[in-house]
Tab-separated table of C-alpha atoms in Angstrom:
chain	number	residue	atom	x	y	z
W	1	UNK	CA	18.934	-60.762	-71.876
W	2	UNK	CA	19.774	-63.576	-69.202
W	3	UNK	CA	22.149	-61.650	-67.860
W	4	UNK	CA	20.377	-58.805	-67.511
W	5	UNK	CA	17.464	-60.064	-65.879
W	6	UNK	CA	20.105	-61.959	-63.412
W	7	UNK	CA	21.857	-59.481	-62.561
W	8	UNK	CA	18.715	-57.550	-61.627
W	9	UNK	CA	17.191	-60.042	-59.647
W	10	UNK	CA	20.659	-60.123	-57.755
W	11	UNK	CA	19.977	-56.151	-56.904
W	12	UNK	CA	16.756	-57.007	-55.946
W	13	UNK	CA	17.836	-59.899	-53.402
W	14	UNK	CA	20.653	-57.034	-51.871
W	15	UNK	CA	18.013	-54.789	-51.822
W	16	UNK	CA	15.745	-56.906	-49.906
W	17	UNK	CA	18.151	-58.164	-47.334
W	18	UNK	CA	19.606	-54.156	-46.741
W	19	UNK	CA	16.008	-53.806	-46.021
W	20	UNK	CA	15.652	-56.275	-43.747
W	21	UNK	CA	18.885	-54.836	-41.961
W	22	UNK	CA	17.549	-51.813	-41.879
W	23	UNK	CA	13.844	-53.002	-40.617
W	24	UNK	CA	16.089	-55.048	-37.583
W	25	UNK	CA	17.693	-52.048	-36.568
W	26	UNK	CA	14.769	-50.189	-36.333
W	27	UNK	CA	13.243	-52.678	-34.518
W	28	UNK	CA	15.547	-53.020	-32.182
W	29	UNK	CA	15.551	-49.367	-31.150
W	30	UNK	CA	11.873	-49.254	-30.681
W	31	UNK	CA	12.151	-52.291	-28.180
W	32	UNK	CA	14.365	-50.201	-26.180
W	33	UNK	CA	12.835	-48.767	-23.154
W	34	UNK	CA	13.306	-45.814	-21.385
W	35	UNK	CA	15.029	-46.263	-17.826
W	36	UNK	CA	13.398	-45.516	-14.542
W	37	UNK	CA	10.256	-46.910	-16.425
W	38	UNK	CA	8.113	-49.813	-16.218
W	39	UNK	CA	9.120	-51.212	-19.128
W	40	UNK	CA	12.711	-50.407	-17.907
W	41	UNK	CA	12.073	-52.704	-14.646
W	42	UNK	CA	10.076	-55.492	-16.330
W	43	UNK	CA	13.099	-55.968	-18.923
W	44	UNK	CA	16.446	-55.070	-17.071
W	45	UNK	CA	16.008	-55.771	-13.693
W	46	UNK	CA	13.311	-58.615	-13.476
W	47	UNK	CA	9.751	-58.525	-12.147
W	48	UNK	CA	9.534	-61.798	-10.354
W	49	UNK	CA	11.194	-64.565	-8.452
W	50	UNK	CA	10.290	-68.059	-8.700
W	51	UNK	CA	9.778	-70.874	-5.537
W	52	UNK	CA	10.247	-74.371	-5.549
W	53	UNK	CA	6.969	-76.867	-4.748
W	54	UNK	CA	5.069	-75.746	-1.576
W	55	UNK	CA	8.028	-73.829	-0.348
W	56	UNK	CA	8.562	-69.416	0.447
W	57	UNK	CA	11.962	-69.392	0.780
W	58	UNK	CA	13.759	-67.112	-1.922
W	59	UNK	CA	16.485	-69.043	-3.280
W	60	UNK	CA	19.606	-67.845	-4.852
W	61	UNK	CA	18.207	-66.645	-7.944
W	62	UNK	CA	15.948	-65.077	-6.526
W	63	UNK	CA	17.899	-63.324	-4.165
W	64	UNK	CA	19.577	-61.580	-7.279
W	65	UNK	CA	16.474	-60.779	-8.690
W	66	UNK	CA	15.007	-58.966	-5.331
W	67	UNK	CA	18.437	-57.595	-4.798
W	68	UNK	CA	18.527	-55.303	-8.122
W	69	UNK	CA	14.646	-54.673	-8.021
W	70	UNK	CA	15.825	-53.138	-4.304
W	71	UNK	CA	18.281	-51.255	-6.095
W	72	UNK	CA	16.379	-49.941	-8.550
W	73	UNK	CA	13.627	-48.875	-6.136
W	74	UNK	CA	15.545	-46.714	-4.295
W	75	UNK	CA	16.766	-45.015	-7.212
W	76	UNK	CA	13.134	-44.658	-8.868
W	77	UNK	CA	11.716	-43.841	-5.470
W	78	UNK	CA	8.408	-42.587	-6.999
W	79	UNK	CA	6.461	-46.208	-7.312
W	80	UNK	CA	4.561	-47.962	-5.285
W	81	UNK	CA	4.939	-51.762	-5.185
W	82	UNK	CA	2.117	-54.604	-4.724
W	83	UNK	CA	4.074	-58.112	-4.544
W	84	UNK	CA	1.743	-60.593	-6.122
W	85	UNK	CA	2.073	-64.092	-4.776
W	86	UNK	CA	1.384	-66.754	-6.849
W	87	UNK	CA	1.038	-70.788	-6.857
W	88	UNK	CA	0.550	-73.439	-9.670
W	89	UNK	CA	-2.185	-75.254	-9.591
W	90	UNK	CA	-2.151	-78.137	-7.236
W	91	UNK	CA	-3.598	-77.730	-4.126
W	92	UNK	CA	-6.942	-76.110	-2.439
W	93	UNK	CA	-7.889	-72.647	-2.996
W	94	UNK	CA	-6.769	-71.927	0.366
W	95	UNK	CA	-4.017	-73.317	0.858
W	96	UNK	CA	-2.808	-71.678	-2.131
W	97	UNK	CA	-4.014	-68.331	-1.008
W	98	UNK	CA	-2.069	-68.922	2.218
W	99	UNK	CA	1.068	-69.922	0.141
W	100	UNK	CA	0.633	-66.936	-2.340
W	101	UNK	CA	0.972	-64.922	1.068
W	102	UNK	CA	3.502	-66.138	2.353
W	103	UNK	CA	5.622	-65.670	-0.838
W	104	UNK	CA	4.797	-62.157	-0.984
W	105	UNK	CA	5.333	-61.716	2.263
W	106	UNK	CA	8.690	-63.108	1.857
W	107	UNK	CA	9.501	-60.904	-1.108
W	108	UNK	CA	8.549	-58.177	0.792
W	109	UNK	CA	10.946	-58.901	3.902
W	110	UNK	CA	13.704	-59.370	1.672
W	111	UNK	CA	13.158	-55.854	-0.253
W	112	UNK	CA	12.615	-54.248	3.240
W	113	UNK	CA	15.750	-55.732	4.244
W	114	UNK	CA	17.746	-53.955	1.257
W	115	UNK	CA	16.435	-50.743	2.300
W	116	UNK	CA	13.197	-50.184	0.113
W	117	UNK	CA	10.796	-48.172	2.382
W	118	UNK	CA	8.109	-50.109	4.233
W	119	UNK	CA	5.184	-47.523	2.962
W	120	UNK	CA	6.013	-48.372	-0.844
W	121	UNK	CA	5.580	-52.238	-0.298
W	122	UNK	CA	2.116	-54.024	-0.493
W	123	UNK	CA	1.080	-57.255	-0.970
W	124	UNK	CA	-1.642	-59.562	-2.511
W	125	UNK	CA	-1.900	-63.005	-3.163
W	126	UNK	CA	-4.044	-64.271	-6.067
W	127	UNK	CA	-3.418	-67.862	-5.066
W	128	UNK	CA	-3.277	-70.426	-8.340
W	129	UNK	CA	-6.296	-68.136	-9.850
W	130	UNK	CA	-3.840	-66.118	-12.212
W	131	UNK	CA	-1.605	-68.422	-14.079
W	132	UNK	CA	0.714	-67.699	-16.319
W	133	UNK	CA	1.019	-69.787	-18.037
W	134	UNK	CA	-1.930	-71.731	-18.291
W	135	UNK	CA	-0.779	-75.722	-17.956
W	136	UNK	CA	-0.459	-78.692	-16.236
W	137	UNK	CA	2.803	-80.268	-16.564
W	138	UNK	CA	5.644	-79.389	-14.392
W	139	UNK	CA	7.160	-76.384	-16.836
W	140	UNK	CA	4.102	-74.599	-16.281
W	141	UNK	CA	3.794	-75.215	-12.875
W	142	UNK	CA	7.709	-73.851	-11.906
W	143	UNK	CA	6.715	-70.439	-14.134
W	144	UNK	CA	3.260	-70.413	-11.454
W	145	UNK	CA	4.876	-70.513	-8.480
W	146	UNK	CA	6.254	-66.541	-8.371
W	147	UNK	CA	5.702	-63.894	-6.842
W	148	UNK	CA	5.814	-60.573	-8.945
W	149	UNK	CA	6.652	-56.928	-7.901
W	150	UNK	CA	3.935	-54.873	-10.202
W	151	UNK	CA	4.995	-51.278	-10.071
W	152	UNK	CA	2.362	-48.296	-9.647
């Protein structure tokens, strides 16, 4: 009787773990998103580019990151771009908003540069009202200061 009820609660534990496999897999193939979509951007080519304190120069990093989002825009030619710029929180309200500019701006020179149409590029800066995330410590502050291509 022992063994019996062992070796069934062995079946049930393979059982359970297949399942899990199984649920995994499937999971994994709904994640996947279709390219030339939104989705498809956000995920494999990267929506934003990060700035160091009180600074708009694009950096290495996120040279690579504007260089495949320029790619990728000329290949799905059919979106339009706004270029959010962002800033932590430090700072006035204006001076941010000025900042925020100035990152988008620079975003949007760089993209121009790599042959992404003029027309398709707009810009917007929300200044340190949007953050994301919401902190004050210096890990939240390096994720603020961004600017981010949102496609339309």
């Amino acid at each position: 009787m022992i063994k019996a009820w062992m070796a069934m609660a062995a079946m049930v534990v393979i059982a359970a773990c297949s399942s899990n496999t199984n649920d995994q897999q499937a999971s994994a193939a709904t994640t996947s998103v279709a390219p030339g979509s939104v989705g498809d951007f956000r995920q494999n080519v990267g929506d934003r580019v990060f700035f160091d304190t009180d600074m708009s120069t694009i950096n290495a990093e996120g040279r690579q990151t504007l260089n495949r989002q320029a790619e990728w825009l000329k290949k799905y030619g059919n979106y339009q771009v706004t270029i959010e710029g962002h800033c932590d929180e430090r700072g006035t309200r204006e001076y941010n908003l000025a900042l925020g500019e100035r990152r988008a701006n620079a975003a949007r020179q760089y993209l121009i540069a790599q042959g992404v149409p003029a027309a398709r590029l707009k810009t917007i800066s929300y200044g340190k009202e949007r953050p994301d995330p919401v902190g004050s410590d210096e890990a939240a502050w390096a994720r603020n200061r961004r600017a981010v291509s949102a496609l339309q």
